[in-house]
């Protein structure tokens, strides 16, 4: 589904992504792991088009993404959860999700003005139910705990039609109970046909949920395989201990 070939992105002297190649198969959960600064978030920025590679290729369903805009890439069906929160703190959960529906600029205000549209309401209600947050929909997002905000951001990233969902550290800083909810949601999304690319620092979480694991170090893939293969890989241990 997604094919990354020899991708490079340098920031001055920092080789953030340095000749990276890998593939993602449809309807799988792939985890991208690696020490801090190994290039994981930069790879997400490259895939979603926020930054452009110095060289190399990104293909999504055989179509080259490297010359497309952020909006065009998102319209191809690539959705993303950011590492940092992007909710409007003064709006309710429901309002935040209403704004996120069909987020293109042209539809933004139309959508906001049209917020009593029953189709929008039912989409939002079913997604809130999936993430177990229905009872909080009229709260302001500033009144939620960190983990609850994370769940709403996940809800937001799956609200619009998509094929590939990229999650950047969905459970970092989240308590164990909500971690389990997030894990359940990710598995359920896969069952519904989604393909998921996940960055996560928590090894237990990652190795429990992933079908395939790709390990980055200094912008390069140093290992990939099943969770069991990665657990016992010497290079991976060295990269993490070095970190
Ligand atoms: P990770 O997500 O794996 O922790 P990042 O992709 O955020 O790593 O960063 C990889 C490297 O690139 C780091 O050394 C980081 O400091 C550097 N980097 C990332 N973005 C920028 C930028 N916009 N300008 C300069 N350096 C950057
Ligand atoms: Mg990161």
PDB file of C-alpha atoms in Angstrom, residues 11 13 31-32 35 41 62 75 78 86 107 112 134 165 180 184 202 207 209-210 223 230 234:
ATOM      1  CA  UNK A  11      18.340  19.548   8.037  1.00  0.00           C
ATOM      2  CA  UNK A  13      24.133  18.748   8.952  1.00  0.00           C
ATOM      3  CA  UNK A  31       5.067  -0.033  14.089  1.00  0.00           C
ATOM      4  CA  UNK A  32       7.917   2.351  13.469  1.00  0.00           C
ATOM      5  CA  UNK A  35      15.562   5.871  19.731  1.00  0.00           C
ATOM      6  CA  UNK A  41       8.322  11.987  13.086  1.00  0.00           C
ATOM      7  CA  UNK A  62       1.491   2.865  -6.715  1.00  0.00           C
ATOM      8  CA  UNK A  75      -7.587  13.450   0.052  1.00  0.00           C
ATOM      9  CA  UNK A  78      -3.849   9.311   4.492  1.00  0.00           C
ATOM     10  CA  UNK A  86      -4.196  20.179  18.170  1.00  0.00           C
ATOM     11  CA  UNK A 107     -15.883  23.402   3.709  1.00  0.00           C
ATOM     12  CA  UNK A 112     -19.420  24.853  11.202  1.00  0.00           C
ATOM     13  CA  UNK A 134     -19.782   9.624  24.280  1.00  0.00           C
ATOM     14  CA  UNK A 165      -3.924   6.025   9.522  1.00  0.00           C
ATOM     15  CA  UNK A 180      -5.971  -0.241  26.955  1.00  0.00           C
ATOM     16  CA  UNK A 184      -8.607  -1.751  21.680  1.00  0.00           C
ATOM     17  CA  UNK A 202       6.478   2.044  24.682  1.00  0.00           C
ATOM     18  CA  UNK A 207       5.139  -5.346  20.366  1.00  0.00           C
ATOM     19  CA  UNK A 209      -0.235  -4.680  18.915  1.00  0.00           C
ATOM     20  CA  UNK A 210       1.940  -4.684  15.772  1.00  0.00           C
ATOM     21  CA  UNK A 223      15.946  -4.083  11.325  1.00  0.00           C
ATOM     22  CA  UNK A 230      12.526  -7.680  16.899  1.00  0.00           C
ATOM     23  CA  UNK A 234      20.860  -7.657  18.852  1.00  0.00           C
TER      24      UNK A 234
END
